[in-house]
Amino acid sequence: MKITYTARKVNLRDNFKERVEKKLTKFKKLFSDSAAVNVVVTLEKNRQTVEITIRDKGMVFRAESTMPEMNDALDRTVDILMRQIRKNKTKLEKRIKSGSLDDFVQDTHEITEEPIDEYQVIRKKQILVKPISVDEAILEMNMVNHDFFMFINAETDEVNVVYKRTDGNYGVLEPTSDE
């Protein structure tokens, strides 16, 4: 993991950097060697904020904590990150064990031979569309390593599409009518 430090209105000591690296070693087995970790430390009056963002293979984990002491903020931030990772790991394991990933994408491998106007459909897929939240849709999109994902929004009961933007963030397409 490659760790980048950013200090705002504070000078970071070597012992703090060593403490960060020691705390993040427990995450090494969960992420690849190419994972990028960004640690931002900000001092505002009597409050110190530690923000850690881990990016690896399309997954982004981010946590932030503000405390009077920098080391306390670091400890709390690492605990928040661990809870996030544990929560997502549980979701991933449940989906894999239930076999929903196997049923998720069913290729039909049908090839159309005549062009429709000037476009030609060369592959058709049928997907199982089920009611889930936007966060779960983003998680599934990242699991199948696609740039978009169609799902039924559990809150609105409508078909939505989540997509990955070029800036690394996510967007949601929701149907609407001009009426």
PDB file of C-alpha atoms in Angstrom:
ATOM      1  CA  MET A   1       0.000   0.000   0.000  1.00  0.00           C
ATOM      2  CA  LYS A   2       1.233   3.444  -0.907  1.00  0.00           C
ATOM      3  CA  ILE A   3       0.563   6.020   1.811  1.00  0.00           C
ATOM      4  CA  THR A   4       0.390   9.743   1.018  1.00  0.00           C
ATOM      5  CA  TYR A   5       0.289  12.317   3.809  1.00  0.00           C
ATOM      6  CA  THR A   6      -1.268  15.776   3.638  1.00  0.00           C
ATOM      7  CA  ALA A   7      -0.874  18.150   6.582  1.00  0.00           C
ATOM      8  CA  ARG A   8      -3.032  21.256   6.878  1.00  0.00           C
ATOM      9  CA  LYS A   9      -1.947  23.866   9.444  1.00  0.00           C
ATOM     10  CA  VAL A  10       0.143  21.249  11.263  1.00  0.00           C
ATOM     11  CA  ASN A  11       3.565  19.604  10.959  1.00  0.00           C
ATOM     12  CA  LEU A  12       3.455  15.816  11.044  1.00  0.00           C
ATOM     13  CA  ARG A  13       6.104  14.141  13.157  1.00  0.00           C
ATOM     14  CA  ASP A  14       7.820  10.940  12.147  1.00  0.00           C
ATOM     15  CA  ASN A  15       6.414   9.073  15.162  1.00  0.00           C
ATOM     16  CA  PHE A  16       2.860   9.909  13.995  1.00  0.00           C
ATOM     17  CA  LYS A  17       3.650   8.602  10.495  1.00  0.00           C
ATOM     18  CA  GLU A  18       5.094   5.421  12.016  1.00  0.00           C
ATOM     19  CA  ARG A  19       1.935   5.028  14.107  1.00  0.00           C
ATOM     20  CA  VAL A  20      -0.227   5.434  10.970  1.00  0.00           C
ATOM     21  CA  GLU A  21       1.798   2.812   9.109  1.00  0.00           C
ATOM     22  CA  LYS A  22       1.580   0.437  12.090  1.00  0.00           C
ATOM     23  CA  LYS A  23      -2.202   0.907  12.301  1.00  0.00           C
ATOM     24  CA  LEU A  24      -2.649   0.371   8.549  1.00  0.00           C
ATOM     25  CA  THR A  25      -0.642  -2.870   8.490  1.00  0.00           C
ATOM     26  CA  LYS A  26      -3.787  -4.747   9.571  1.00  0.00           C
ATOM     27  CA  PHE A  27      -5.380  -3.652   6.263  1.00  0.00           C
ATOM     28  CA  LYS A  28      -2.507  -4.909   4.061  1.00  0.00           C
ATOM     29  CA  LYS A  29      -3.942  -8.423   3.769  1.00  0.00           C
ATOM     30  CA  LEU A  30      -7.310  -7.011   2.673  1.00  0.00           C
ATOM     31  CA  PHE A  31      -6.012  -4.796  -0.147  1.00  0.00           C
ATOM     32  CA  SER A  32      -3.594  -5.246  -3.022  1.00  0.00           C
ATOM     33  CA  ASP A  33      -0.099  -3.764  -3.105  1.00  0.00           C
ATOM     34  CA  SER A  34      -1.329  -1.094  -5.523  1.00  0.00           C
ATOM     35  CA  ALA A  35      -3.855   0.291  -3.001  1.00  0.00           C
ATOM     36  CA  ALA A  36      -3.548   4.050  -2.486  1.00  0.00           C
ATOM     37  CA  VAL A  37      -3.995   5.436   1.008  1.00  0.00           C
ATOM     38  CA  ASN A  38      -4.404   9.172   1.554  1.00  0.00           C
ATOM     39  CA  VAL A  39      -4.033  10.483   5.122  1.00  0.00           C
ATOM     40  CA  VAL A  40      -5.087  14.095   5.693  1.00  0.00           C
ATOM     41  CA  VAL A  41      -4.453  15.737   9.069  1.00  0.00           C
ATOM     42  CA  THR A  42      -5.995  19.149   9.783  1.00  0.00           C
ATOM     43  CA  LEU A  43      -5.567  21.380  12.825  1.00  0.00           C
ATOM     44  CA  GLU A  44      -8.416  23.799  13.602  1.00  0.00           C
ATOM     45  CA  LYS A  45      -8.215  25.656  16.931  1.00  0.00           C
ATOM     46  CA  ASN A  46      -8.229  22.901  19.594  1.00  0.00           C
ATOM     47  CA  ARG A  47      -9.485  20.181  17.262  1.00  0.00           C
ATOM     48  CA  GLN A  48      -7.437  17.827  15.143  1.00  0.00           C
ATOM     49  CA  THR A  49      -9.049  15.967  12.275  1.00  0.00           C
ATOM     50  CA  VAL A  50      -7.634  12.793  10.752  1.00  0.00           C
ATOM     51  CA  GLU A  51      -9.126  11.635   7.452  1.00  0.00           C
ATOM     52  CA  ILE A  52      -8.088   8.361   5.787  1.00  0.00           C
ATOM     53  CA  THR A  53      -9.155   7.319   2.279  1.00  0.00           C
ATOM     54  CA  ILE A  54      -8.247   3.903   0.851  1.00  0.00           C
ATOM     55  CA  ARG A  55      -8.712   3.296  -2.888  1.00  0.00           C
ATOM     56  CA  ASP A  56      -8.213  -0.136  -4.384  1.00  0.00           C
ATOM     57  CA  LYS A  57      -9.665  -1.745  -7.516  1.00  0.00           C
ATOM     58  CA  GLY A  58     -12.660   0.579  -7.724  1.00  0.00           C
ATOM     59  CA  MET A  59     -13.533   0.304  -4.044  1.00  0.00           C
ATOM     60  CA  VAL A  60     -13.248   3.404  -1.879  1.00  0.00           C
ATOM     61  CA  PHE A  61     -13.243   3.387   1.902  1.00  0.00           C
ATOM     62  CA  ARG A  62     -13.155   6.706   3.736  1.00  0.00           C
ATOM     63  CA  ALA A  63     -13.337   7.665   7.394  1.00  0.00           C
ATOM     64  CA  GLU A  64     -12.761  10.860   9.318  1.00  0.00           C
ATOM     65  CA  SER A  65     -12.656  11.755  12.995  1.00  0.00           C
ATOM     66  CA  THR A  66     -12.118  14.962  14.960  1.00  0.00           C
ATOM     67  CA  MET A  67     -10.698  14.845  18.479  1.00  0.00           C
ATOM     68  CA  PRO A  68      -8.592  17.092  20.741  1.00  0.00           C
ATOM     69  CA  GLU A  69      -5.586  14.766  20.241  1.00  0.00           C
ATOM     70  CA  MET A  70      -4.233  13.648  16.870  1.00  0.00           C
ATOM     71  CA  ASN A  71      -3.497  10.078  18.024  1.00  0.00           C
ATOM     72  CA  ASP A  72      -7.009   9.655  19.431  1.00  0.00           C
ATOM     73  CA  ALA A  73      -8.478  10.866  16.141  1.00  0.00           C
ATOM     74  CA  LEU A  74      -6.260   8.368  14.281  1.00  0.00           C
ATOM     75  CA  ASP A  75      -7.399   5.476  16.494  1.00  0.00           C
ATOM     76  CA  ARG A  76     -11.057   6.345  16.001  1.00  0.00           C
ATOM     77  CA  THR A  77     -10.643   6.757  12.231  1.00  0.00           C
ATOM     78  CA  VAL A  78      -8.979   3.346  11.916  1.00  0.00           C
ATOM     79  CA  ASP A  79     -11.804   1.787  13.967  1.00  0.00           C
ATOM     80  CA  ILE A  80     -14.407   3.362  11.645  1.00  0.00           C
ATOM     81  CA  LEU A  81     -12.542   2.047   8.585  1.00  0.00           C
ATOM     82  CA  MET A  82     -12.396  -1.450  10.085  1.00  0.00           C
ATOM     83  CA  ARG A  83     -16.171  -1.411  10.702  1.00  0.00           C
ATOM     84  CA  GLN A  84     -16.813  -0.272   7.094  1.00  0.00           C
ATOM     85  CA  ILE A  85     -14.595  -2.992   5.658  1.00  0.00           C
ATOM     86  CA  ARG A  86     -16.102  -5.648   7.942  1.00  0.00           C
ATOM     87  CA  LYS A  87     -19.621  -4.541   6.923  1.00  0.00           C
ATOM     88  CA  ASN A  88     -18.807  -4.752   3.199  1.00  0.00           C
ATOM     89  CA  LYS A  89     -16.963  -8.045   3.628  1.00  0.00           C
ATOM     90  CA  THR A  90     -20.063  -9.536   5.253  1.00  0.00           C
ATOM     91  CA  LYS A  91     -22.254  -8.300   2.388  1.00  0.00           C
ATOM     92  CA  LEU A  92     -19.872  -9.735  -0.188  1.00  0.00           C
ATOM     93  CA  GLU A  93     -19.673 -13.099   1.583  1.00  0.00           C
ATOM     94  CA  LYS A  94     -23.472 -13.347   1.871  1.00  0.00           C
ATOM     95  CA  ARG A  95     -23.923 -12.679  -1.838  1.00  0.00           C
ATOM     96  CA  ILE A  96     -21.256 -15.151  -2.852  1.00  0.00           C
ATOM     97  CA  LYS A  97     -22.565 -17.875  -0.526  1.00  0.00           C
ATOM     98  CA  SER A  98     -26.160 -17.413  -1.617  1.00  0.00           C
ATOM     99  CA  GLY A  99     -25.099 -17.874  -5.225  1.00  0.00           C
ATOM    100  CA  SER A 100     -26.727 -14.629  -6.282  1.00  0.00           C
ATOM    101  CA  LEU A 101     -23.650 -13.678  -8.278  1.00  0.00           C
ATOM    102  CA  ASP A 102     -23.991 -16.831 -10.386  1.00  0.00           C
ATOM    103  CA  ASP A 103     -27.626 -16.011 -11.091  1.00  0.00           C
ATOM    104  CA  PHE A 104     -26.944 -12.321 -11.494  1.00  0.00           C
ATOM    105  CA  VAL A 105     -25.709 -12.229 -15.081  1.00  0.00           C
ATOM    106  CA  GLN A 106     -27.047 -14.777 -17.539  1.00  0.00           C
ATOM    107  CA  ASP A 107     -25.489 -14.503 -20.957  1.00  0.00           C
ATOM    108  CA  THR A 108     -27.698 -15.466 -23.846  1.00  0.00           C
ATOM    109  CA  HIS A 109     -24.908 -15.281 -26.437  1.00  0.00           C
ATOM    110  CA  GLU A 110     -27.339 -14.367 -29.176  1.00  0.00           C
ATOM    111  CA  ILE A 111     -25.757 -12.562 -32.088  1.00  0.00           C
ATOM    112  CA  THR A 112     -27.859 -10.465 -34.396  1.00  0.00           C
ATOM    113  CA  GLU A 113     -26.713 -10.620 -37.985  1.00  0.00           C
ATOM    114  CA  GLU A 114     -28.610  -7.739 -39.582  1.00  0.00           C
ATOM    115  CA  PRO A 115     -27.709  -4.196 -38.654  1.00  0.00           C
ATOM    116  CA  ILE A 116     -30.423  -2.051 -37.105  1.00  0.00           C
ATOM    117  CA  ASP A 117     -30.027   1.290 -38.905  1.00  0.00           C
ATOM    118  CA  GLU A 118     -26.269   1.750 -38.710  1.00  0.00           C
ATOM    119  CA  TYR A 119     -25.829  -0.025 -35.376  1.00  0.00           C
ATOM    120  CA  GLN A 120     -25.417  -3.701 -34.812  1.00  0.00           C
ATOM    121  CA  VAL A 121     -26.299  -5.480 -31.580  1.00  0.00           C
ATOM    122  CA  ILE A 122     -23.681  -8.170 -31.126  1.00  0.00           C
ATOM    123  CA  ARG A 123     -24.572  -9.365 -27.639  1.00  0.00           C
ATOM    124  CA  LYS A 124     -27.661  -9.489 -25.501  1.00  0.00           C
ATOM    125  CA  LYS A 125     -27.666 -10.033 -21.734  1.00  0.00           C
ATOM    126  CA  GLN A 126     -30.478 -10.740 -19.369  1.00  0.00           C
ATOM    127  CA  ILE A 127     -29.971  -9.658 -15.796  1.00  0.00           C
ATOM    128  CA  LEU A 128     -31.880 -10.353 -12.648  1.00  0.00           C
ATOM    129  CA  VAL A 129     -33.223  -6.997 -11.460  1.00  0.00           C
ATOM    130  CA  LYS A 130     -34.079  -6.910  -7.779  1.00  0.00           C
ATOM    131  CA  PRO A 131     -34.960  -4.178  -5.276  1.00  0.00           C
ATOM    132  CA  ILE A 132     -31.802  -2.930  -3.533  1.00  0.00           C
ATOM    133  CA  SER A 133     -30.438   0.358  -2.209  1.00  0.00           C
ATOM    134  CA  VAL A 134     -28.164   2.664  -4.194  1.00  0.00           C
ATOM    135  CA  ASP A 135     -25.193   1.720  -1.987  1.00  0.00           C
ATOM    136  CA  GLU A 136     -25.783  -1.986  -2.600  1.00  0.00           C
ATOM    137  CA  ALA A 137     -26.035  -1.310  -6.341  1.00  0.00           C
ATOM    138  CA  ILE A 138     -22.667   0.478  -6.296  1.00  0.00           C
ATOM    139  CA  LEU A 139     -21.187  -2.433  -4.358  1.00  0.00           C
ATOM    140  CA  GLU A 140     -22.512  -4.973  -6.874  1.00  0.00           C
ATOM    141  CA  MET A 141     -21.328  -2.805  -9.791  1.00  0.00           C
ATOM    142  CA  ASN A 142     -17.823  -2.782  -8.317  1.00  0.00           C
ATOM    143  CA  MET A 143     -17.972  -6.524  -7.661  1.00  0.00           C
ATOM    144  CA  VAL A 144     -18.635  -7.274 -11.338  1.00  0.00           C
ATOM    145  CA  ASN A 145     -16.121  -4.583 -12.377  1.00  0.00           C
ATOM    146  CA  HIS A 146     -18.537  -2.675 -14.645  1.00  0.00           C
ATOM    147  CA  ASP A 147     -18.943   1.058 -15.196  1.00  0.00           C
ATOM    148  CA  PHE A 148     -22.742   0.954 -14.756  1.00  0.00           C
ATOM    149  CA  PHE A 149     -25.379  -1.173 -13.072  1.00  0.00           C
ATOM    150  CA  MET A 150     -29.163  -1.406 -13.515  1.00  0.00           C
ATOM    151  CA  PHE A 151     -31.360  -2.164 -10.492  1.00  0.00           C
ATOM    152  CA  ILE A 152     -34.753  -1.519  -8.917  1.00  0.00           C
ATOM    153  CA  ASN A 153     -34.400   1.189  -6.279  1.00  0.00           C
ATOM    154  CA  ALA A 154     -35.827  -0.220  -3.030  1.00  0.00           C
ATOM    155  CA  GLU A 155     -36.921   3.279  -1.927  1.00  0.00           C
ATOM    156  CA  THR A 156     -38.753   4.350  -5.103  1.00  0.00           C
ATOM    157  CA  ASP A 157     -39.597   0.974  -6.687  1.00  0.00           C
ATOM    158  CA  GLU A 158     -38.340   2.308 -10.050  1.00  0.00           C
ATOM    159  CA  VAL A 159     -35.607   1.082 -12.358  1.00  0.00           C
ATOM    160  CA  ASN A 160     -32.423   3.120 -11.795  1.00  0.00           C
ATOM    161  CA  VAL A 161     -28.886   2.966 -13.135  1.00  0.00           C
ATOM    162  CA  VAL A 162     -25.760   3.756 -11.112  1.00  0.00           C
ATOM    163  CA  TYR A 163     -22.626   4.611 -13.053  1.00  0.00           C
ATOM    164  CA  LYS A 164     -19.010   5.439 -12.371  1.00  0.00           C
ATOM    165  CA  ARG A 165     -18.023   8.951 -13.400  1.00  0.00           C
ATOM    166  CA  THR A 166     -14.665   9.816 -14.935  1.00  0.00           C
ATOM    167  CA  ASP A 167     -13.707  11.722 -11.756  1.00  0.00           C
ATOM    168  CA  GLY A 168     -14.058   8.490  -9.716  1.00  0.00           C
ATOM    169  CA  ASN A 169     -17.384   9.403  -8.106  1.00  0.00           C
ATOM    170  CA  TYR A 170     -20.751   7.779  -8.791  1.00  0.00           C
ATOM    171  CA  GLY A 171     -23.971   8.972 -10.412  1.00  0.00           C
ATOM    172  CA  VAL A 172     -27.557   7.709 -10.436  1.00  0.00           C
ATOM    173  CA  LEU A 173     -29.951   7.836 -13.398  1.00  0.00           C
ATOM    174  CA  GLU A 174     -33.596   8.002 -12.346  1.00  0.00           C
ATOM    175  CA  PRO A 175     -36.558   7.912 -14.737  1.00  0.00           C
ATOM    176  CA  THR A 176     -38.776  10.991 -15.029  1.00  0.00           C
ATOM    177  CA  SER A 177     -41.406  12.371 -17.337  1.00  0.00           C
ATOM    178  CA  ASP A 178     -41.764  15.949 -18.602  1.00  0.00           C
ATOM    179  CA  GLU A 179     -45.439  16.100 -17.664  1.00  0.00           C
TER     180      GLU A 179
END
